Structures are given as structure tokens and as C-alpha cells.
PDB file of C-alpha atoms in Angstrom:
ATOM      1  CA  UNK A   1     116.688  87.684  98.571  1.00 78.00           C
ATOM      2  CA  UNK A   2     114.649  88.871 101.529  1.00 83.00           C
ATOM      3  CA  UNK A   3     111.389  87.027 102.080  1.00 89.00           C
ATOM      4  CA  UNK A   4     108.486  87.798 104.376  1.00 95.00           C
ATOM      5  CA  UNK A   5     105.530  85.420 104.705  1.00 96.00           C
ATOM      6  CA  UNK A   6     102.461  86.294 106.746  1.00 97.00           C
ATOM      7  CA  UNK A   7      99.782  83.934 107.946  1.00 97.00           C
ATOM      8  CA  UNK A   8      96.918  83.559 107.945  1.00 97.00           C
ATOM      9  CA  UNK A   9      95.901  85.618 104.923  1.00 96.00           C
ATOM     10  CA  UNK A  10      92.607  86.427 106.589  1.00 98.00           C
ATOM     11  CA  UNK A  11      91.294  86.027 110.122  1.00 98.00           C
ATOM     12  CA  UNK A  12      87.827  86.559 111.501  1.00 98.00           C
ATOM     13  CA  UNK A  13      87.420  86.881 115.262  1.00 97.00           C
ATOM     14  CA  UNK A  14      84.567  87.563 117.583  1.00 97.00           C
ATOM     15  CA  UNK A  15      84.973  90.607 119.763  1.00 97.00           C
ATOM     16  CA  UNK A  16      87.007  89.574 122.794  1.00 97.00           C
ATOM     17  CA  UNK A  17      88.464  86.476 121.111  1.00 97.00           C
ATOM     18  CA  UNK A  18      92.253  86.717 121.410  1.00 98.00           C
ATOM     19  CA  UNK A  19      94.540  85.416 118.656  1.00 98.00           C
ATOM     20  CA  UNK A  20      97.941  85.819 117.002  1.00 98.00           C
ATOM     21  CA  UNK A  21      99.199  86.769 113.571  1.00 98.00           C
ATOM     22  CA  UNK A  22     102.424  85.276 112.251  1.00 98.00           C
ATOM     23  CA  UNK A  23     105.257  86.788 110.223  1.00 98.00           C
ATOM     24  CA  UNK A  24     108.053  84.466 109.074  1.00 97.00           C
ATOM     25  CA  UNK A  25     111.104  86.081 107.546  1.00 95.00           C
ATOM     26  CA  UNK A  26     114.377  85.394 105.801  1.00 91.00           C
ATOM     27  CA  UNK A  27     116.748  88.332 105.650  1.00 86.00           C
ATOM     28  CA  UNK A  28     120.472  88.902 105.574  1.00 80.00           C
ATOM     29  CA  UNK A  29     121.280  90.535 108.888  1.00 82.00           C
ATOM     30  CA  UNK A  30     118.012  91.808 110.290  1.00 85.00           C
ATOM     31  CA  UNK A  31     118.090  95.531 110.963  1.00 84.00           C
ATOM     32  CA  UNK A  32     114.560  95.793 112.236  1.00 89.00           C
ATOM     33  CA  UNK A  33     111.215  94.068 111.864  1.00 93.00           C
ATOM     34  CA  UNK A  34     108.299  96.459 111.491  1.00 94.00           C
ATOM     35  CA  UNK A  35     104.578  96.025 112.015  1.00 96.00           C
ATOM     36  CA  UNK A  36     102.130  98.319 110.281  1.00 96.00           C
ATOM     37  CA  UNK A  37      98.369  98.572 110.282  1.00 97.00           C
ATOM     38  CA  UNK A  38      96.541  99.527 107.091  1.00 97.00           C
ATOM     39  CA  UNK A  39      92.911 100.587 106.927  1.00 97.00           C
ATOM     40  CA  UNK A  40      91.019 100.502 103.615  1.00 94.00           C
ATOM     41  CA  UNK A  41      91.886 103.453 101.417  1.00 92.00           C
ATOM     42  CA  UNK A  42      94.712 104.619 103.664  1.00 94.00           C
ATOM     43  CA  UNK A  43      98.452 104.294 103.900  1.00 95.00           C
ATOM     44  CA  UNK A  44     100.172 101.909 106.297  1.00 95.00           C
ATOM     45  CA  UNK A  45     100.346 103.226 109.851  1.00 95.00           C
ATOM     46  CA  UNK A  46     103.393 102.362 111.916  1.00 93.00           C
ATOM     47  CA  UNK A  47     102.850 100.200 115.013  1.00 95.00           C
ATOM     48  CA  UNK A  48     106.115  98.641 116.247  1.00 92.00           C
ATOM     49  CA  UNK A  49     109.765  98.039 115.486  1.00 93.00           C
ATOM     50  CA  UNK A  50     111.585  95.012 116.911  1.00 94.00           C
ATOM     51  CA  UNK A  51     115.335  94.660 116.609  1.00 90.00           C
ATOM     52  CA  UNK A  52     116.493  91.487 118.325  1.00 91.00           C
ATOM     53  CA  UNK A  53     115.224  88.034 119.257  1.00 94.00           C
ATOM     54  CA  UNK A  54     113.399  88.046 122.551  1.00 96.00           C
ATOM     55  CA  UNK A  55     112.254  91.617 122.260  1.00 96.00           C
ATOM     56  CA  UNK A  56     108.613  92.439 122.949  1.00 97.00           C
ATOM     57  CA  UNK A  57     106.585  95.633 122.529  1.00 97.00           C
ATOM     58  CA  UNK A  58     103.038  96.451 123.531  1.00 96.00           C
ATOM     59  CA  UNK A  59     100.454  99.015 122.551  1.00 94.00           C
ATOM     60  CA  UNK A  60      96.949  98.806 123.927  1.00 94.00           C
ATOM     61  CA  UNK A  61      95.590  95.382 122.903  1.00 96.00           C
ATOM     62  CA  UNK A  62      98.557  94.559 120.675  1.00 97.00           C
ATOM     63  CA  UNK A  63     101.818  92.879 121.606  1.00 98.00           C
ATOM     64  CA  UNK A  64     104.581  92.082 119.139  1.00 98.00           C
ATOM     65  CA  UNK A  65     107.286  89.495 119.761  1.00 98.00           C
ATOM     66  CA  UNK A  66     110.349  88.460 117.809  1.00 97.00           C
ATOM     67  CA  UNK A  67     112.406  85.301 117.400  1.00 95.00           C
ATOM     68  CA  UNK A  68     115.256  84.615 114.990  1.00 92.00           C
ATOM     69  CA  UNK A  69     112.863  83.354 112.329  1.00 94.00           C
ATOM     70  CA  UNK A  70     109.472  84.899 112.997  1.00 97.00           C
ATOM     71  CA  UNK A  71     107.434  87.540 114.704  1.00 98.00           C
ATOM     72  CA  UNK A  72     104.008  87.326 116.249  1.00 98.00           C
ATOM     73  CA  UNK A  73     101.426  90.032 116.695  1.00 98.00           C
ATOM     74  CA  UNK A  74      99.208  89.019 119.582  1.00 98.00           C
ATOM     75  CA  UNK A  75      95.805  90.648 119.831  1.00 97.00           C
ATOM     76  CA  UNK A  76      94.166  90.430 123.230  1.00 98.00           C
ATOM     77  CA  UNK A  77      90.404  90.886 123.562  1.00 97.00           C
ATOM     78  CA  UNK A  78      90.086  92.586 120.163  1.00 97.00           C
ATOM     79  CA  UNK A  79      87.420  95.127 119.340  1.00 97.00           C
ATOM     80  CA  UNK A  80      85.763  95.847 115.986  1.00 97.00           C
ATOM     81  CA  UNK A  81      87.978  98.921 115.556  1.00 97.00           C
ATOM     82  CA  UNK A  82      90.996  96.599 115.418  1.00 97.00           C
ATOM     83  CA  UNK A  83      89.750  95.378 112.050  1.00 98.00           C
ATOM     84  CA  UNK A  84      92.404  96.187 109.448  1.00 98.00           C
ATOM     85  CA  UNK A  85      95.160  94.611 107.396  1.00 97.00           C
ATOM     86  CA  UNK A  86      98.317  94.081 109.426  1.00 98.00           C
ATOM     87  CA  UNK A  87     101.564  94.232 107.485  1.00 97.00           C
ATOM     88  CA  UNK A  88     104.954  92.950 108.536  1.00 96.00           C
ATOM     89  CA  UNK A  89     108.173  94.248 106.976  1.00 93.00           C
ATOM     90  CA  UNK A  90     111.899  93.655 107.419  1.00 91.00           C
ATOM     91  CA  UNK A  91     114.955  95.767 106.803  1.00 86.00           C
ATOM     92  CA  UNK A  92     118.265  94.117 106.129  1.00 78.00           C
ATOM     93  CA  UNK A  93     121.457  95.148 107.818  1.00 66.00           C
ATOM     94  CA  UNK A  94     123.861  95.046 104.892  1.00 57.00           C
ATOM     95  CA  UNK A  95     125.156  98.129 103.137  1.00 54.00           C
ATOM     96  CA  UNK A  96     123.769  99.455  99.904  1.00 51.00           C
ATOM     97  CA  UNK A  97     120.002  99.258  99.841  1.00 50.00           C
ATOM     98  CA  UNK A  98     119.788  98.922 103.589  1.00 54.00           C
ATOM     99  CA  UNK A  99     116.996 101.437 103.955  1.00 66.00           C
ATOM    100  CA  UNK A 100     114.288  99.676 102.043  1.00 74.00           C
ATOM    101  CA  UNK A 101     111.573  97.636 103.676  1.00 83.00           C
ATOM    102  CA  UNK A 102     110.470  94.281 102.282  1.00 88.00           C
ATOM    103  CA  UNK A 103     106.802  93.749 103.073  1.00 92.00           C
ATOM    104  CA  UNK A 104     104.733  90.643 103.547  1.00 95.00           C
ATOM    105  CA  UNK A 105     101.357  90.332 101.887  1.00 94.00           C
ATOM    106  CA  UNK A 106      99.504  91.080 105.114  1.00 96.00           C
ATOM    107  CA  UNK A 107      96.820  89.514 107.282  1.00 97.00           C
ATOM    108  CA  UNK A 108      93.335  90.920 106.895  1.00 97.00           C
ATOM    109  CA  UNK A 109      91.751  90.911 110.356  1.00 98.00           C
ATOM    110  CA  UNK A 110      88.014  91.254 110.863  1.00 98.00           C
ATOM    111  CA  UNK A 111      86.634  91.543 114.380  1.00 98.00           C
ATOM    112  CA  UNK A 112      82.911  90.947 114.606  1.00 97.00           C
ATOM    113  CA  UNK A 113      80.825  92.649 117.288  1.00 95.00           C
TER     114      UNK A 113
ATOM    115  CA  UNK B   1     103.203 118.052 111.304  1.00 66.00           C
ATOM    116  CA  UNK B   2     100.606 117.111 108.691  1.00 81.00           C
ATOM    117  CA  UNK B   3     102.425 113.926 107.788  1.00 94.00           C
ATOM    118  CA  UNK B   4     103.364 112.807 104.291  1.00 97.00           C
ATOM    119  CA  UNK B   5     101.111 114.504 101.766  1.00 97.00           C
ATOM    120  CA  UNK B   6     100.365 112.995  98.384  1.00 98.00           C
ATOM    121  CA  UNK B   7      98.416 114.354  95.465  1.00 97.00           C
ATOM    122  CA  UNK B   8      96.196 113.639  93.755  1.00 97.00           C
ATOM    123  CA  UNK B   9      94.335 111.058  95.864  1.00 97.00           C
ATOM    124  CA  UNK B  10      92.753 109.564  92.776  1.00 97.00           C
ATOM    125  CA  UNK B  11      93.803 109.708  89.147  1.00 97.00           C
ATOM    126  CA  UNK B  12      92.026 108.223  86.155  1.00 98.00           C
ATOM    127  CA  UNK B  13      93.796 108.519  82.840  1.00 97.00           C
ATOM    128  CA  UNK B  14      93.755 107.000  79.414  1.00 97.00           C
ATOM    129  CA  UNK B  15      96.400 104.619  78.200  1.00 97.00           C
ATOM    130  CA  UNK B  16      99.310 106.467  76.647  1.00 97.00           C
ATOM    131  CA  UNK B  17      98.896 109.617  78.703  1.00 97.00           C
ATOM    132  CA  UNK B  18     101.514 111.011  81.036  1.00 97.00           C
ATOM    133  CA  UNK B  19     100.785 110.784  84.752  1.00 98.00           C
ATOM    134  CA  UNK B  20     102.569 112.698  87.504  1.00 98.00           C
ATOM    135  CA  UNK B  21     102.189 111.822  91.153  1.00 98.00           C
ATOM    136  CA  UNK B  22     103.361 114.212  93.836  1.00 98.00           C
ATOM    137  CA  UNK B  23     104.666 113.869  97.355  1.00 98.00           C
ATOM    138  CA  UNK B  24     105.621 116.198 100.179  1.00 98.00           C
ATOM    139  CA  UNK B  25     107.585 114.351 102.894  1.00 97.00           C
ATOM    140  CA  UNK B  26     107.555 115.148 106.578  1.00 95.00           C
ATOM    141  CA  UNK B  27     109.717 118.160 107.298  1.00 94.00           C
ATOM    142  CA  UNK B  28     113.176 117.152 108.477  1.00 92.00           C
ATOM    143  CA  UNK B  29     113.048 113.670 107.033  1.00 93.00           C
ATOM    144  CA  UNK B  30     115.995 112.890 104.788  1.00 91.00           C
ATOM    145  CA  UNK B  31     114.782 109.645 103.229  1.00 91.00           C
ATOM    146  CA  UNK B  32     111.918 109.422 100.759  1.00 93.00           C
ATOM    147  CA  UNK B  33     110.466 106.215  99.324  1.00 93.00           C
ATOM    148  CA  UNK B  34     108.019 105.475  96.523  1.00 96.00           C
ATOM    149  CA  UNK B  35     106.048 102.228  96.850  1.00 95.00           C
ATOM    150  CA  UNK B  36     103.407 100.603  94.674  1.00 97.00           C
ATOM    151  CA  UNK B  37     100.661  98.384  96.091  1.00 96.00           C
ATOM    152  CA  UNK B  38      98.606  95.868  94.122  1.00 95.00           C
ATOM    153  CA  UNK B  39      96.523  92.898  95.159  1.00 90.00           C
ATOM    154  CA  UNK B  40      98.817  90.529  93.302  1.00 90.00           C
ATOM    155  CA  UNK B  41     102.210  91.812  94.432  1.00 90.00           C
ATOM    156  CA  UNK B  42     101.515  93.693  97.653  1.00 91.00           C
ATOM    157  CA  UNK B  43     103.764  96.628  98.561  1.00 93.00           C
ATOM    158  CA  UNK B  44     106.827  96.968  96.353  1.00 92.00           C
ATOM    159  CA  UNK B  45     109.569  99.555  96.635  1.00 91.00           C
ATOM    160  CA  UNK B  46     110.099 101.461  93.398  1.00 95.00           C
ATOM    161  CA  UNK B  47     112.824 103.937  94.330  1.00 94.00           C
ATOM    162  CA  UNK B  48     114.209 105.792  97.296  1.00 92.00           C
ATOM    163  CA  UNK B  49     116.123 109.014  97.854  1.00 93.00           C
ATOM    164  CA  UNK B  50     118.506 110.202 100.535  1.00 91.00           C
ATOM    165  CA  UNK B  51     119.028 113.943 100.819  1.00 93.00           C
ATOM    166  CA  UNK B  52     117.305 114.387  97.441  1.00 95.00           C
ATOM    167  CA  UNK B  53     119.653 111.955  95.683  1.00 94.00           C
ATOM    168  CA  UNK B  54     118.279 108.706  94.198  1.00 94.00           C
ATOM    169  CA  UNK B  55     119.956 105.785  95.958  1.00 90.00           C
ATOM    170  CA  UNK B  56     118.233 102.693  94.620  1.00 88.00           C
ATOM    171  CA  UNK B  57     115.889 102.638  91.621  1.00 91.00           C
ATOM    172  CA  UNK B  58     116.113  98.906  90.985  1.00 88.00           C
ATOM    173  CA  UNK B  59     112.411  98.535  91.698  1.00 90.00           C
ATOM    174  CA  UNK B  60     111.349 100.883  88.918  1.00 93.00           C
ATOM    175  CA  UNK B  61     109.572  98.529  86.524  1.00 87.00           C
ATOM    176  CA  UNK B  62     110.750 100.048  83.256  1.00 86.00           C
ATOM    177  CA  UNK B  63     111.915 103.193  81.554  1.00 91.00           C
ATOM    178  CA  UNK B  64     108.397 104.557  81.416  1.00 96.00           C
ATOM    179  CA  UNK B  65     108.774 105.317  85.125  1.00 97.00           C
ATOM    180  CA  UNK B  66     110.897 108.177  86.406  1.00 97.00           C
ATOM    181  CA  UNK B  67     111.200 109.944  89.755  1.00 98.00           C
ATOM    182  CA  UNK B  68     112.728 113.215  90.823  1.00 97.00           C
ATOM    183  CA  UNK B  69     113.331 115.035  94.051  1.00 98.00           C
ATOM    184  CA  UNK B  70     114.279 118.622  93.227  1.00 97.00           C
ATOM    185  CA  UNK B  71     114.334 119.685  96.882  1.00 96.00           C
ATOM    186  CA  UNK B  72     113.846 118.317 100.387  1.00 95.00           C
ATOM    187  CA  UNK B  73     110.136 119.009 100.426  1.00 96.00           C
ATOM    188  CA  UNK B  74     108.949 117.696  97.085  1.00 97.00           C
ATOM    189  CA  UNK B  75     109.155 114.605  94.917  1.00 98.00           C
ATOM    190  CA  UNK B  76     107.413 113.406  91.783  1.00 98.00           C
ATOM    191  CA  UNK B  77     106.836 110.020  90.204  1.00 98.00           C
ATOM    192  CA  UNK B  78     106.079 110.181  86.513  1.00 98.00           C
ATOM    193  CA  UNK B  79     104.754 107.499  84.197  1.00 97.00           C
ATOM    194  CA  UNK B  80     105.012 108.194  80.480  1.00 97.00           C
ATOM    195  CA  UNK B  81     103.311 106.628  78.617  1.00 96.00           C
ATOM    196  CA  UNK B  82     100.914 105.024  81.082  1.00 97.00           C
ATOM    197  CA  UNK B  83      99.515 101.520  80.550  1.00 97.00           C
ATOM    198  CA  UNK B  84      96.556  99.684  82.156  1.00 97.00           C
ATOM    199  CA  UNK B  85      98.944  97.421  84.070  1.00 96.00           C
ATOM    200  CA  UNK B  86     100.250 100.487  85.897  1.00 97.00           C
ATOM    201  CA  UNK B  87      96.926 100.727  87.723  1.00 97.00           C
ATOM    202  CA  UNK B  88      97.702 100.488  91.448  1.00 97.00           C
ATOM    203  CA  UNK B  89      97.932 102.534  94.607  1.00 98.00           C
ATOM    204  CA  UNK B  90     101.178 104.474  94.801  1.00 98.00           C
ATOM    205  CA  UNK B  91     102.499 105.409  98.228  1.00 97.00           C
ATOM    206  CA  UNK B  92     105.147 107.856  99.230  1.00 97.00           C
ATOM    207  CA  UNK B  93     106.886 107.418 102.594  1.00 94.00           C
ATOM    208  CA  UNK B  94     109.587 109.290 104.469  1.00 93.00           C
ATOM    209  CA  UNK B  95     111.917 108.585 107.351  1.00 90.00           C
ATOM    210  CA  UNK B  96     114.616 110.337 109.286  1.00 87.00           C
ATOM    211  CA  UNK B  97     118.214 109.718 110.084  1.00 72.00           C
ATOM    212  CA  UNK B  98     119.310 106.365 111.333  1.00 59.00           C
ATOM    213  CA  UNK B  99     118.719 103.156 109.398  1.00 56.00           C
ATOM    214  CA  UNK B 100     116.541 101.664 112.094  1.00 61.00           C
ATOM    215  CA  UNK B 101     113.839 104.275 112.141  1.00 75.00           C
ATOM    216  CA  UNK B 102     110.365 103.642 110.855  1.00 84.00           C
ATOM    217  CA  UNK B 103     108.955 105.068 107.649  1.00 88.00           C
ATOM    218  CA  UNK B 104     105.780 107.125 107.653  1.00 92.00           C
ATOM    219  CA  UNK B 105     103.417 106.687 104.742  1.00 94.00           C
ATOM    220  CA  UNK B 106     101.142 109.076 102.923  1.00 97.00           C
ATOM    221  CA  UNK B 107      97.538 108.295 102.065  1.00 96.00           C
ATOM    222  CA  UNK B 108      98.445 107.123  98.599  1.00 97.00           C
ATOM    223  CA  UNK B 109      97.348 107.900  95.050  1.00 98.00           C
ATOM    224  CA  UNK B 110      94.978 105.431  93.444  1.00 98.00           C
ATOM    225  CA  UNK B 111      95.856 105.343  89.753  1.00 98.00           C
ATOM    226  CA  UNK B 112      93.529 103.847  87.190  1.00 98.00           C
ATOM    227  CA  UNK B 113      94.676 103.646  83.583  1.00 98.00           C
ATOM    228  CA  UNK B 114      91.885 102.827  81.153  1.00 97.00           C
TER     229      UNK B 114
END
């Protein structure tokens, strides 16, 4: 059974204080690790997909990295508008239900001005 | 494109009533997913379709839940009869083509069953 564990559950940062969010996963044949951002009252918004260990992707103040067991979302010099819940999800590479995403419980990030 | 469109945004109903949630996927997307989000269980996949055909409904909690996709631009999730424990936010998402592509989510329907 696929498992995705995110830590910490909640994180409070001062504006400009860089940090990292962790996503540990167990999946049969990873076919993509996805990061989403979710604002209150809205649906998850896609950020990144990572496919293989060693891969990195960046978008503004965010950088996602991937190893064989975990992914990190690094936030550099965050701003209050980065406050949101960040969700990690995996897709397995086997046949059958290969399209579904298994989500972690998320990290709720608050950036204080 | 307007993205994935869900309706209604909010639904309050009494226990035992039938509830129908609606979704219009992004045009050209051939996969459609229904998810449920609660504080206790997070985001859970209920069912997904490929080219309007249900592929995996193993996440549907019980027979009170049913989903249809009569055409490429419309899907419904129905709960009959509804129960208080069905209260959650229901999301529809769609994706296109290859297995590796990301899914795009709608704004969700917040369902409250009293």
C-alpha cells in the first residue's frame, strides 16, 4: 500500500526565514511525485512534478528535490503570501490504478510579516 | 480555459436526502477524478474515469455513493441517502493523456449533512 508522510504538520516562519518541508514516501514503482499548494477554501494548485532521484525543480522561492525515499520542498526567504497548506502526492508505476494520486496529510505553513 | 468547474460550491442538506455534485473537467482532458477531503483522512480518491468509463471505484465508501460521466464534459457524484458522516469537501480533478501528467483540481463542493 502506498504511503506518504509529511512533516512537520505545521510550520510558522518569520518573513525571510528559509526552511524545508519533508515528504517521505513508500510506493511501488514511483511514477511521479507531485507537490501541490492549497489555500483555505480552494482546491489544490499544482506546483511541481518530480520523476527520478536527484531531480530538482524551482519556481520563484520554492525548490523541490527528490531522493529514493523522500522529497523536500525548500522555501527561500518566504513571504506572507506563501502561507498555505503544501500537499505531497505520489503516483505508482504499476498497471491498473496507476493514475490515482496518494496524498499526504499536508504541512500547514504560516509566514508572519 | 476556465479550469475544472464544480457546482454547487456549498451544499447543506438534511440526513436522508439525495445530494448531487457536479463537475465539468477541462476541455480535452480524458481523465476525471473525484476526491473527498476531511480533516481526519485528508484527500482520498473515490473514483476515476478514463474517456467517460469508470476505471477504479474502490475508494467509493459504500453503495450510497454513485458516480456517472455521461459525456466528456460532465460528471456527477451522487449520495443517496446522505448521512452526517458524509460531510466533507468533495473535489473533482482532471488530467490529460500520459500517466505522468499532473491533475488539475476544481474549487470543491463543501457538503454539510445535518
